[in-house]
PDB file of C-alpha atoms in Angstrom:
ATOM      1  CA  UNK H   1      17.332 -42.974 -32.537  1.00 50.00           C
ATOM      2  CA  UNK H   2      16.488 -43.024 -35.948  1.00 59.00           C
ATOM      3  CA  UNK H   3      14.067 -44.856 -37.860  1.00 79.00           C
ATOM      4  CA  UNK H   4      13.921 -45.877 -41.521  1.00 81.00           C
ATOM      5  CA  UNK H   5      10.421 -44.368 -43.324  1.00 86.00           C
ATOM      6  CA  UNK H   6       8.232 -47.632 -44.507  1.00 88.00           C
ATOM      7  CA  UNK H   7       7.480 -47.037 -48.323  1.00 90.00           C
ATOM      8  CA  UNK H   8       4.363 -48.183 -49.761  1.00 92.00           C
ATOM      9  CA  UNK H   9       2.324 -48.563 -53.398  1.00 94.00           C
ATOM     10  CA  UNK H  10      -1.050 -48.541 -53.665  1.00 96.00           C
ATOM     11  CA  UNK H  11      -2.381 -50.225 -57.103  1.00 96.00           C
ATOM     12  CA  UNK H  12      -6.122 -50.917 -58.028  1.00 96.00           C
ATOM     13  CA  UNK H  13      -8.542 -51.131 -60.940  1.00 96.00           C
ATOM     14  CA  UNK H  14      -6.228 -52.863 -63.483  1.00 96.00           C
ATOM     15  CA  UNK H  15      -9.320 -53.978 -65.055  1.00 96.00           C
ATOM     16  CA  UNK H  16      -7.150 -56.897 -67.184  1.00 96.00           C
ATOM     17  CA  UNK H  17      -8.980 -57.905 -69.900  1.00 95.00           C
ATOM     18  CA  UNK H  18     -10.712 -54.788 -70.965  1.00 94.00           C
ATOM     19  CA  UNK H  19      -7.854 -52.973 -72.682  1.00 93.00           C
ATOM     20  CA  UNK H  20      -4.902 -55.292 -73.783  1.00 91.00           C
ATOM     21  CA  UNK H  21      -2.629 -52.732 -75.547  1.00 92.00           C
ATOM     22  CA  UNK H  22      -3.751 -50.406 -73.113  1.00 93.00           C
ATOM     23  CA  UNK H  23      -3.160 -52.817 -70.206  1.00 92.00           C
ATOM     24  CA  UNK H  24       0.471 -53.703 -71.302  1.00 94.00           C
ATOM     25  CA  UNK H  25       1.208 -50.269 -71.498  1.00 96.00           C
ATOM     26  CA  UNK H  26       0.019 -49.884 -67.926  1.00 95.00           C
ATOM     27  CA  UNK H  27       1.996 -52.771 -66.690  1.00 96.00           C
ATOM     28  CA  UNK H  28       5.153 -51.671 -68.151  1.00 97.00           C
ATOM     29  CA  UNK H  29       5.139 -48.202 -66.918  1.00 97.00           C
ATOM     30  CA  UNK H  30       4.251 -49.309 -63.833  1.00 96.00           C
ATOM     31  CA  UNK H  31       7.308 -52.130 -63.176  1.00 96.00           C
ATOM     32  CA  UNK H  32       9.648 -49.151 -65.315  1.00 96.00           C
ATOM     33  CA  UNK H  33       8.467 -46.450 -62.470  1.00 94.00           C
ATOM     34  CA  UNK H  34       9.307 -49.385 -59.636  1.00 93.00           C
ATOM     35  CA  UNK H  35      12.979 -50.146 -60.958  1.00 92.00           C
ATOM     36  CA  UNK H  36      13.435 -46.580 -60.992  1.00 93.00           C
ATOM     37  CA  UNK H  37      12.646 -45.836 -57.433  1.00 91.00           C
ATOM     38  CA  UNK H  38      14.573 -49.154 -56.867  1.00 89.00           C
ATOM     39  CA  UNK H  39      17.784 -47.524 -58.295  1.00 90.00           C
ATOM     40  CA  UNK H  40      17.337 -44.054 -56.541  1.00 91.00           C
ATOM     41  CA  UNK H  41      16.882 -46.509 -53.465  1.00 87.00           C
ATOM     42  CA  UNK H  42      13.744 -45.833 -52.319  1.00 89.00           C
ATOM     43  CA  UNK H  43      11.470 -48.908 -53.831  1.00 86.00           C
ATOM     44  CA  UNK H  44       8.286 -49.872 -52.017  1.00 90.00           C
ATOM     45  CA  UNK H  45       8.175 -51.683 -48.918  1.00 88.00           C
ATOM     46  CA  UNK H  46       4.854 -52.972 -49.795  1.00 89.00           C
ATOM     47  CA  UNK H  47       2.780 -53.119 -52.724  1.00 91.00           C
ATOM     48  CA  UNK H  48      -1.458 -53.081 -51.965  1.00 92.00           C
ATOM     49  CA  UNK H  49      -3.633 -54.323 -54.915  1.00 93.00           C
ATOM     50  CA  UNK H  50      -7.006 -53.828 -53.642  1.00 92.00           C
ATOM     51  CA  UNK H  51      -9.303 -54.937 -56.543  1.00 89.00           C
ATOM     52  CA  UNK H  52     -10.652 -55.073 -59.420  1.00 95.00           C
ATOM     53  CA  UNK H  53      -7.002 -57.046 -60.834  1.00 95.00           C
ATOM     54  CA  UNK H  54      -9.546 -58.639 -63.475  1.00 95.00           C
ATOM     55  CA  UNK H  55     -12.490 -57.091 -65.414  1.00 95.00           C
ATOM     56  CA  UNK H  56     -14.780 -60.170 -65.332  1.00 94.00           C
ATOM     57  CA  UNK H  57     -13.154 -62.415 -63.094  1.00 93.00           C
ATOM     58  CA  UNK H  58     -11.600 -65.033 -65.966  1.00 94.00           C
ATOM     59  CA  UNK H  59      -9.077 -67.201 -65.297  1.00 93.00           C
ATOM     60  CA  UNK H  60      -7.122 -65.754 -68.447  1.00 95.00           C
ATOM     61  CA  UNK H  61      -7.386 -62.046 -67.164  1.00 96.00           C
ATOM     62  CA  UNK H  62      -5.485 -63.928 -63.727  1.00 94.00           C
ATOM     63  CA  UNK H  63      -3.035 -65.615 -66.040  1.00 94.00           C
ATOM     64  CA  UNK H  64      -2.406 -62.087 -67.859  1.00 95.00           C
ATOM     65  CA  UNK H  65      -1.957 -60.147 -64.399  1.00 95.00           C
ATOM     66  CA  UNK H  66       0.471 -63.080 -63.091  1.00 93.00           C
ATOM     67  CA  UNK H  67       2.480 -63.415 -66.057  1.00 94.00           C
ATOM     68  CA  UNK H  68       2.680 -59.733 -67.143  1.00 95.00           C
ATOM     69  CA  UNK H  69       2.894 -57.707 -64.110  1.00 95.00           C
ATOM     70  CA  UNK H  70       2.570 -59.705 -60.842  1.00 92.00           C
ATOM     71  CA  UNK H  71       5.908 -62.059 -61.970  1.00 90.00           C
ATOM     72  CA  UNK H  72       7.904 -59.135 -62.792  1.00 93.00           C
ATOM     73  CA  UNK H  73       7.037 -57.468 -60.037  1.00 92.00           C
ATOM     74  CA  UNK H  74       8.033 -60.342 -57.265  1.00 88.00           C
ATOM     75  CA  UNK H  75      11.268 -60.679 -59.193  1.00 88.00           C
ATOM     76  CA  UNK H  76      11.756 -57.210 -59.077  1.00 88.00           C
ATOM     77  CA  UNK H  77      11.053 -57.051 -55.579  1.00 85.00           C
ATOM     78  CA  UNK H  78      14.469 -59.563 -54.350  1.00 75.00           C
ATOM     79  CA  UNK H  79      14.388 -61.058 -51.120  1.00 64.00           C
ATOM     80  CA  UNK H  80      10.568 -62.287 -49.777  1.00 69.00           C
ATOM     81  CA  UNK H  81       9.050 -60.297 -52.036  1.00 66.00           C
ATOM     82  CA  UNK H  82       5.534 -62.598 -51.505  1.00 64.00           C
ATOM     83  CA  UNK H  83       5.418 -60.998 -48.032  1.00 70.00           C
ATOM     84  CA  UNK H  84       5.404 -57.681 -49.339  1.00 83.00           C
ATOM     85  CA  UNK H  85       2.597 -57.863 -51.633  1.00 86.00           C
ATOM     86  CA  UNK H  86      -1.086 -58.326 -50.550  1.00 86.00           C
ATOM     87  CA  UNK H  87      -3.755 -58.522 -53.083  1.00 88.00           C
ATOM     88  CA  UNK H  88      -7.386 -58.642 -51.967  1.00 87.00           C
ATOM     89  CA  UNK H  89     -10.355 -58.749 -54.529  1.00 89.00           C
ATOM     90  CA  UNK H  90     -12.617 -56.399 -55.686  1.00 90.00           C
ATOM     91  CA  UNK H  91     -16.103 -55.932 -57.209  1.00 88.00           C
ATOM     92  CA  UNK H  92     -14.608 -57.054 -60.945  1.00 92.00           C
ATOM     93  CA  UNK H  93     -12.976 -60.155 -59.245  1.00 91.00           C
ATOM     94  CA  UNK H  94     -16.186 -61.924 -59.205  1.00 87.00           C
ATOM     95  CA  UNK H  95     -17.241 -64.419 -61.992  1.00 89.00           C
ATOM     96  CA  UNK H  96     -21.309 -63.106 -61.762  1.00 84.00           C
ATOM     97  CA  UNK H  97     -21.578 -66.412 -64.223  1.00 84.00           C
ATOM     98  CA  UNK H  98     -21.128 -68.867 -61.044  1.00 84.00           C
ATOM     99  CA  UNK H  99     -24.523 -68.648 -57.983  1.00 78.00           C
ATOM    100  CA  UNK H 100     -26.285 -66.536 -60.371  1.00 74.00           C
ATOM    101  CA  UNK H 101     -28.853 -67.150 -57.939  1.00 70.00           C
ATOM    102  CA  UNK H 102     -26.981 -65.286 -54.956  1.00 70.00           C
ATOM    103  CA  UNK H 103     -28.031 -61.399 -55.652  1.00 64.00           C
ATOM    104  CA  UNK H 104     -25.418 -58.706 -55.232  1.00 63.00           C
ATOM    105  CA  UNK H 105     -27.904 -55.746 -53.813  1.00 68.00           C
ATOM    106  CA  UNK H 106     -29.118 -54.991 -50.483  1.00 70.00           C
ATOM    107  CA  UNK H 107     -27.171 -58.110 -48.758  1.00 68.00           C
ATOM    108  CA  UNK H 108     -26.162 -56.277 -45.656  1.00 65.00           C
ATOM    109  CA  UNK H 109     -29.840 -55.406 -45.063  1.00 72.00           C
ATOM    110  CA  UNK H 110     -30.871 -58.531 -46.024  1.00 76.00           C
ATOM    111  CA  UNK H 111     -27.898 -60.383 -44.629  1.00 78.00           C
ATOM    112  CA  UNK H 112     -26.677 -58.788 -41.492  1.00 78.00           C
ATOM    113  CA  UNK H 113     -24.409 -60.998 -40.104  1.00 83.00           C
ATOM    114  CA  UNK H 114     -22.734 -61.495 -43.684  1.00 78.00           C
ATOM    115  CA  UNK H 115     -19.217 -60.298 -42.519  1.00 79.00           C
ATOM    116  CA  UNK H 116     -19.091 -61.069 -38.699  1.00 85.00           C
ATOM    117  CA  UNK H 117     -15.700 -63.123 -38.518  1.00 86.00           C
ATOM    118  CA  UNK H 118     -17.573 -66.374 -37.203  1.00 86.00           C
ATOM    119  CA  UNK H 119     -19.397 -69.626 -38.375  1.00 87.00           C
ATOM    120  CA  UNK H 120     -22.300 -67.771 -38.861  1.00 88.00           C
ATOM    121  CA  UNK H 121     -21.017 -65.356 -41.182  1.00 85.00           C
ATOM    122  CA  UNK H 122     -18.776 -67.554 -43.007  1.00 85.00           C
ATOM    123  CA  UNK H 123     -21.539 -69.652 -43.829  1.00 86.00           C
ATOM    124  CA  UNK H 124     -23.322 -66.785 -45.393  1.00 82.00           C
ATOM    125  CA  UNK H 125     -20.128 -65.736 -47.844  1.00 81.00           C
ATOM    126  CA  UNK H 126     -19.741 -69.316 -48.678  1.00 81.00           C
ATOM    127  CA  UNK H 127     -23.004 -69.118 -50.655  1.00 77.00           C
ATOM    128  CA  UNK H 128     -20.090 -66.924 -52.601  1.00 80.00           C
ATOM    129  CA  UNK H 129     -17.231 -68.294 -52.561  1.00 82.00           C
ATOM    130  CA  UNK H 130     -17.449 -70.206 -55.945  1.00 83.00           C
ATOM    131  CA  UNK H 131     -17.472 -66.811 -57.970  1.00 86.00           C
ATOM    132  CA  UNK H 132     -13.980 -66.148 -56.431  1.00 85.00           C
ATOM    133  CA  UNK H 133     -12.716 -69.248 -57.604  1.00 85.00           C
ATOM    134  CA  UNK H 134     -10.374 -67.984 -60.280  1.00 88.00           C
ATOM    135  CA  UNK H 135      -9.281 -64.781 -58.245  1.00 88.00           C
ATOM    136  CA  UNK H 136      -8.072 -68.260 -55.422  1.00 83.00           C
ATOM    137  CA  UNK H 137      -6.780 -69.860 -58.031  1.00 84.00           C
ATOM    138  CA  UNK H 138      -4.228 -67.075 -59.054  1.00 84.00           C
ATOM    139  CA  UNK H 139      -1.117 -67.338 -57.963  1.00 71.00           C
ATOM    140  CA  UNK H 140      -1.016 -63.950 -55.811  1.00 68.00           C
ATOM    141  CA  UNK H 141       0.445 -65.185 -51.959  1.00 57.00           C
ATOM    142  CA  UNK H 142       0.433 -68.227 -50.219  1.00 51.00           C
ATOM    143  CA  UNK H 143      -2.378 -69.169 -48.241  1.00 55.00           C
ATOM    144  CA  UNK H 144      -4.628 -66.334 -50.239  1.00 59.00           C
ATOM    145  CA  UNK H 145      -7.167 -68.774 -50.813  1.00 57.00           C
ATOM    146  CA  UNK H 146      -7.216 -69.570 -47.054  1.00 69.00           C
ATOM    147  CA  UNK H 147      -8.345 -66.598 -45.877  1.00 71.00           C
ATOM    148  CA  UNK H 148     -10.876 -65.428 -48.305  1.00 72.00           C
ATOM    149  CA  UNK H 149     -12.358 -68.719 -47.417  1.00 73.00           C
ATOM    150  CA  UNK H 150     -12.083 -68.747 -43.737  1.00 75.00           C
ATOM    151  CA  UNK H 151     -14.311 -68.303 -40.893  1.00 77.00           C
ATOM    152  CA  UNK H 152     -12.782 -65.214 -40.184  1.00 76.00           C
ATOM    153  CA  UNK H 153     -12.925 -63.863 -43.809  1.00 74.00           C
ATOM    154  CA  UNK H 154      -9.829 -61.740 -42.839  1.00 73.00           C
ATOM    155  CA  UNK H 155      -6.318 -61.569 -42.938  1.00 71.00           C
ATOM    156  CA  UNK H 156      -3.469 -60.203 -40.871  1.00 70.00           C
ATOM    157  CA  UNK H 157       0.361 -60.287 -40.853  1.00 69.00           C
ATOM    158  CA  UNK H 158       3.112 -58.275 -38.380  1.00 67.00           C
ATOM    159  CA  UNK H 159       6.473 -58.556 -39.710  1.00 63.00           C
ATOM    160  CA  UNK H 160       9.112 -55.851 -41.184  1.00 62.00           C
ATOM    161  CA  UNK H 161       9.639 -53.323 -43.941  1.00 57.00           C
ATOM    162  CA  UNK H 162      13.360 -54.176 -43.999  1.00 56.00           C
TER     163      UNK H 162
END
């Protein structure tokens, strides 16, 4: 019985909006090392962005990232390609100009239930919610917004490489 390997990417720090030359360079190399894996056969099954997509959290760096990379990408991808990719937020993805009032430091001391996946905890992140509003916004999966914004503050999915 054989079994087909599940391939995987693993992307981070794009930091949009900090280097634009540098930043289209990045993308294109990037989607150019994808289609080339794609004609040897062996693309990725997923493809994990875990943070830091923007550098101040601005809905333009979002717009960049969707129109420049994430687009290509997804098309590039063929069949269900929006179930392949998961994009969670980062430390970048945060507007700090919205609940300037909410500090960043010291909030699991300060704030231990913060992350328990219940009422309790969700009403703690909400205080937080609003400087994730562009990072929701984006057009990354559906439901993204969902589950940054849920009770819960998680998200899960089973399904298949192939």
């Amino acid at each position: 019985m054989g079994t087909e390997p599940i391939r995987w990417l693993h992307l981070s720090d794009f930091h949009v909006g900090k280097d634009e030359y540098g930043q289209q360079r990045q993308f294109e190399y990037i989607l150019k090392h994808i289609a080339e894996q794609q004609h040897k056969e062996i693309a990725p099954d997923f493809v994990f962005v875990t943070g830091d997509i923007a550098n101040r959290g601005n809905k333009d760096e979002y717009t960049d990232f969707v129109n420049n990379f994430y687009a290509p990408l997804l098309a590039s991808l063929g069949t269900e390609p929006e179930t392949k990719i998961f994009v969670i937020p980062g430390n970048h993805d945060v507007d700090r100009g919205k609940a300037k009032a909410v500090g960043r430091y010291d909030i699991l001391s300060d704030v231990g239930n913060f992350f328990d996946p219940n009422h309790s905890g969700f009403e703690e992140r909400g205080l937080l919610l609003t400087r994730f509003s562009c990072f929701v916004e984006a057009v990354f999966a559906p439901d993204l917004g969902e589950w940054l914004a849920a009770p819960s503050g998680g998200f899960s999915q089973i399904g298949k490489a192939n």
